[in-house]
Amino acid sequence: MALAGLTRPAAAWRIMGRVRLEAITWDRLGDLLAERLLDLKPADGSPWPRIAFDGAPAARPGDLAQCVSEALRIRGRSSLVVGTEGFLRPASVRLEYGHRDVESYYSGWYDTNALWREVFGPLEAGGDGRVLPDLWDPAADRATRSSYVQLPPGGVLLLHGPFLLRHWFPFDLSVHVLLSPGALRRRTPEAEHWTLPAFERYEQETDPVGTADVLVRADDPRHPAWGG
């Protein structure tokens, strides 16, 4: 899905496989995405657009989600930023097969049923808009006891986290924040390098570069590039 009203000089393009990228600043990208979301109408008739900011933790997709949220606020549009790290399963479940089990990390760490129930269900057409922003505190390994947030009609859900595009969540626009394999390794703490095969599998099985509506490459966090 292209972003309306954007011009891209030919000299600015860079090629990455099937996707052509051009340099941009994070603030400018937040503004452009916010402008696009102002006119976005969910295909299922829901009054709440649902946006994915997909990417490995090292890519910091939540930072872009917050940037877009602030740009929407300036434009008078409500939004709610939700991170999937608030929907991790209890340690007894996600670490059942050990602290470094790649299959568990890829398929079992995040409570997708809770995300469907507490985040996406209330934002369906006919829903009440009452979203639970988080459910579980992984550091304390207990429920967060957070209050529900009422998202008004027209308010935008900005969900960020890894592996978002493999769950058939009803996103109206998806943004994938990409790191090359080398950048992903460099920017992932060494203690978490065991997770890297999960992201290789995600690329092979889901093809987020080809699936996402907007692609952001963030190998150098100071100089992102985008295409969409």
Short mmCIF file of C-alpha atoms in Angstrom, two decimals:
data_model
loop_
_atom_site.label_atom_id
_atom_site.label_comp_id
_atom_site.label_asym_id
_atom_site.label_seq_id
_atom_site.Cartn_x
_atom_site.Cartn_y
_atom_site.Cartn_z
CA MET A 1 0.00 0.00 0.00
CA ALA A 2 1.63 3.25 -1.08
CA LEU A 3 1.55 6.40 1.00
CA ALA A 4 -0.51 9.04 -0.71
CA GLY A 5 0.91 12.38 -1.69
CA LEU A 6 4.59 11.44 -1.56
CA THR A 7 7.11 12.18 -4.26
CA ARG A 8 10.34 10.23 -4.64
CA PRO A 9 13.11 11.67 -6.85
CA ALA A 10 14.78 8.94 -8.87
CA ALA A 11 18.19 9.92 -7.50
CA ALA A 12 17.01 9.19 -3.97
CA TRP A 13 16.09 5.56 -4.58
CA ARG A 14 18.19 2.68 -3.35
CA ILE A 15 17.45 -0.90 -4.38
CA MET A 16 17.04 -3.72 -1.90
CA GLY A 17 15.90 -6.87 -3.69
CA ARG A 18 12.29 -6.25 -4.66
CA VAL A 19 11.95 -3.07 -2.60
CA ARG A 20 13.29 0.37 -3.49
CA LEU A 21 14.19 2.52 -0.50
CA GLU A 22 14.95 6.20 -0.04
CA ALA A 23 16.59 8.04 2.84
CA ILE A 24 14.35 9.78 5.35
CA THR A 25 14.44 11.05 8.93
CA TRP A 26 12.46 9.39 11.71
CA ASP A 27 10.46 12.58 12.35
CA ARG A 28 9.57 12.93 8.68
CA LEU A 29 8.60 9.27 8.50
CA GLY A 30 6.38 9.66 11.56
CA ASP A 31 4.68 12.65 9.95
CA LEU A 32 4.10 10.87 6.64
CA LEU A 33 2.66 7.79 8.29
CA ALA A 34 0.43 9.90 10.53
CA GLU A 35 -0.91 11.79 7.51
CA ARG A 36 -1.66 8.50 5.79
CA LEU A 37 -3.50 7.16 8.82
CA LEU A 38 -5.79 10.16 9.04
CA ASP A 39 -7.64 8.94 5.93
CA LEU A 40 -7.27 5.18 6.47
CA LYS A 41 -10.62 3.37 6.58
CA PRO A 42 -10.59 -0.25 7.83
CA ALA A 43 -11.96 -2.63 5.23
CA ASP A 44 -14.09 -4.50 7.79
CA GLY A 45 -16.04 -1.40 8.82
CA SER A 46 -14.32 -0.99 12.18
CA PRO A 47 -13.99 2.63 13.32
CA TRP A 48 -10.50 1.88 14.72
CA PRO A 49 -7.58 1.52 12.28
CA ARG A 50 -5.12 -1.15 13.46
CA ILE A 51 -1.47 -0.68 12.52
CA ALA A 52 1.46 -3.10 12.88
CA PHE A 53 5.00 -1.98 13.64
CA ASP A 54 6.77 -5.27 13.11
CA GLY A 55 10.42 -5.88 13.88
CA ALA A 56 12.99 -7.54 16.09
CA PRO A 57 13.55 -5.90 19.49
CA ALA A 58 16.93 -4.65 18.22
CA ALA A 59 15.13 -2.75 15.45
CA ARG A 60 13.10 -0.84 18.07
CA PRO A 61 9.77 -0.77 16.21
CA GLY A 62 8.17 0.68 19.32
CA ASP A 63 10.15 3.89 18.86
CA LEU A 64 8.57 4.42 15.45
CA ALA A 65 5.13 3.61 16.87
CA GLN A 66 5.63 6.29 19.54
CA CYS A 67 6.80 8.76 16.89
CA VAL A 68 3.66 8.17 14.85
CA SER A 69 1.51 8.44 17.99
CA GLU A 70 2.97 11.86 18.75
CA ALA A 71 2.45 12.97 15.15
CA LEU A 72 -1.18 11.85 15.37
CA ARG A 73 -1.65 13.70 18.66
CA ILE A 74 -0.46 16.94 17.08
CA ARG A 75 -3.05 16.38 14.35
CA GLY A 76 -5.85 15.88 16.87
CA ARG A 77 -6.19 12.11 16.45
CA SER A 78 -6.20 9.70 19.38
CA SER A 79 -4.01 6.63 19.32
CA LEU A 80 -2.91 3.84 21.62
CA VAL A 81 0.56 2.29 21.51
CA VAL A 82 0.62 -1.35 22.62
CA GLY A 83 3.72 -3.53 22.79
CA THR A 84 3.57 -7.30 22.59
CA GLU A 85 6.14 -7.50 25.41
CA GLY A 86 3.17 -6.72 27.67
CA PHE A 87 1.55 -9.95 26.47
CA LEU A 88 4.34 -12.39 27.20
CA ARG A 89 3.24 -15.67 28.71
CA PRO A 90 4.27 -16.50 32.29
CA ALA A 91 7.83 -17.75 32.71
CA SER A 92 6.59 -21.22 33.63
CA VAL A 93 5.03 -21.47 30.16
CA ARG A 94 7.44 -19.66 27.89
CA LEU A 95 10.54 -21.19 29.54
CA GLU A 96 9.15 -24.70 29.86
CA TYR A 97 11.80 -26.05 27.47
CA GLY A 98 14.62 -23.89 28.78
CA HIS A 99 15.76 -20.29 28.63
CA ARG A 100 17.17 -20.57 25.09
CA ASP A 101 14.69 -22.70 23.20
CA VAL A 102 14.32 -21.11 19.77
CA GLU A 103 11.08 -22.90 18.90
CA SER A 104 9.43 -21.67 22.10
CA TYR A 105 10.62 -18.12 21.46
CA TYR A 106 9.27 -18.18 17.92
CA SER A 107 5.94 -19.86 18.59
CA GLY A 108 5.13 -19.74 22.29
CA TRP A 109 6.44 -16.71 24.12
CA TYR A 110 3.65 -14.30 23.22
CA ASP A 111 0.05 -14.80 24.28
CA THR A 112 -1.64 -14.31 20.92
CA ASN A 113 -4.99 -15.50 22.30
CA ALA A 114 -4.89 -12.65 24.82
CA LEU A 115 -4.01 -10.18 22.07
CA TRP A 116 -7.00 -11.35 20.05
CA ARG A 117 -9.26 -11.16 23.11
CA GLU A 118 -8.06 -7.97 24.80
CA VAL A 119 -6.78 -5.86 21.90
CA PHE A 120 -8.26 -6.89 18.55
CA GLY A 121 -11.67 -8.14 19.72
CA PRO A 122 -12.73 -4.79 21.22
CA LEU A 123 -11.69 -3.03 18.00
CA GLU A 124 -13.75 -5.12 15.63
CA ALA A 125 -16.74 -3.58 13.92
CA GLY A 126 -19.35 -3.50 16.67
CA GLY A 127 -16.74 -3.66 19.43
CA ASP A 128 -16.70 -1.37 22.45
CA GLY A 129 -13.18 0.06 21.98
CA ARG A 130 -12.03 -0.91 25.50
CA VAL A 131 -8.48 -2.21 25.10
CA LEU A 132 -6.20 -3.74 27.71
CA PRO A 133 -2.78 -2.19 27.00
CA ASP A 134 -0.80 -4.94 28.72
CA LEU A 135 -1.44 -8.12 30.64
CA TRP A 136 1.82 -9.52 32.03
CA ASP A 137 4.96 -8.02 33.56
CA PRO A 138 7.80 -10.33 32.50
CA ALA A 139 10.26 -8.84 35.01
CA ALA A 140 8.00 -9.45 38.00
CA ASP A 141 6.38 -12.47 36.31
CA ARG A 142 2.90 -11.46 37.36
CA ALA A 143 -0.19 -9.75 35.99
CA THR A 144 0.19 -6.02 35.46
CA ARG A 145 -3.34 -5.22 36.67
CA SER A 146 -3.49 -2.36 34.18
CA SER A 147 -6.79 -0.61 33.57
CA TYR A 148 -8.62 -0.80 30.28
CA VAL A 149 -8.20 2.15 27.91
CA GLN A 150 -11.17 3.50 25.99
CA LEU A 151 -10.12 4.21 22.41
CA PRO A 152 -12.64 6.57 20.83
CA PRO A 153 -13.99 5.94 17.32
CA GLY A 154 -11.34 7.02 14.87
CA GLY A 155 -8.59 6.31 17.37
CA VAL A 156 -5.68 4.29 16.01
CA LEU A 157 -4.13 1.15 17.47
CA LEU A 158 -0.33 1.11 17.04
CA LEU A 159 0.85 -2.39 17.93
CA HIS A 160 4.58 -3.12 17.94
CA GLY A 161 6.61 -6.27 18.42
CA PRO A 162 8.32 -9.16 16.63
CA PHE A 163 6.70 -11.76 14.36
CA LEU A 164 3.46 -9.78 14.03
CA LEU A 165 2.79 -10.67 10.40
CA ARG A 166 2.55 -14.43 10.95
CA HIS A 167 -0.59 -14.44 13.12
CA TRP A 168 -3.29 -13.20 10.71
CA PHE A 169 -4.03 -10.23 12.93
CA PRO A 170 -6.47 -7.85 11.16
CA PHE A 171 -4.06 -5.01 10.45
CA ASP A 172 -5.17 -2.20 8.17
CA LEU A 173 -1.57 -1.14 7.52
CA SER A 174 1.67 -2.93 8.34
CA VAL A 175 5.14 -1.45 8.79
CA HIS A 176 8.17 -3.73 8.98
CA VAL A 177 11.34 -2.29 10.52
CA LEU A 178 14.15 -4.27 8.92
CA LEU A 179 17.72 -4.94 9.99
CA SER A 180 20.18 -6.77 7.77
CA PRO A 181 21.53 -9.99 9.32
CA GLY A 182 24.77 -8.25 10.22
CA ALA A 183 23.04 -5.25 11.81
CA LEU A 184 20.64 -7.53 13.66
CA ARG A 185 23.56 -9.43 15.16
CA ARG A 186 25.46 -6.25 16.06
CA ARG A 187 22.48 -4.57 17.70
CA THR A 188 21.19 -7.63 19.56
CA PRO A 189 22.81 -8.07 23.00
CA GLU A 190 25.19 -11.02 22.99
CA ALA A 191 23.15 -12.78 25.67
CA GLU A 192 20.22 -12.78 23.23
CA HIS A 193 22.06 -14.05 20.14
CA TRP A 194 20.36 -17.39 20.63
CA THR A 195 17.14 -15.73 19.33
CA LEU A 196 18.65 -14.89 15.92
CA PRO A 197 17.62 -18.17 14.22
CA ALA A 198 14.00 -17.32 15.01
CA PHE A 199 14.25 -14.15 12.92
CA GLU A 200 15.88 -16.09 10.07
CA ARG A 201 12.93 -18.48 10.17
CA TYR A 202 10.48 -15.58 10.23
CA GLU A 203 12.07 -14.12 7.09
CA GLN A 204 11.84 -17.48 5.32
CA GLU A 205 8.31 -18.41 6.35
CA THR A 206 6.53 -15.05 6.43
CA ASP A 207 8.57 -12.81 4.09
CA PRO A 208 7.85 -9.59 6.00
CA VAL A 209 9.80 -7.56 3.43
CA GLY A 210 7.37 -8.66 0.73
CA THR A 211 4.31 -8.76 2.98
CA ALA A 212 4.43 -5.40 4.77
CA ASP A 213 2.81 -2.32 3.26
CA VAL A 214 5.69 -0.09 4.36
CA LEU A 215 9.31 -1.14 4.77
CA VAL A 216 11.78 0.77 6.93
CA ARG A 217 15.44 -0.19 6.94
CA ALA A 218 17.24 0.82 10.14
CA ASP A 219 20.73 -0.68 9.90
CA ASP A 220 22.06 2.75 10.85
CA PRO A 221 19.55 4.08 13.39
CA ARG A 222 20.64 7.65 12.57
CA HIS A 223 19.85 7.29 8.87
CA PRO A 224 16.76 5.16 8.14
CA ALA A 225 15.42 4.48 4.67
CA TRP A 226 11.91 3.58 3.65
CA GLY A 227 9.69 2.34 0.86
CA GLY A 228 5.99 1.78 0.71
#
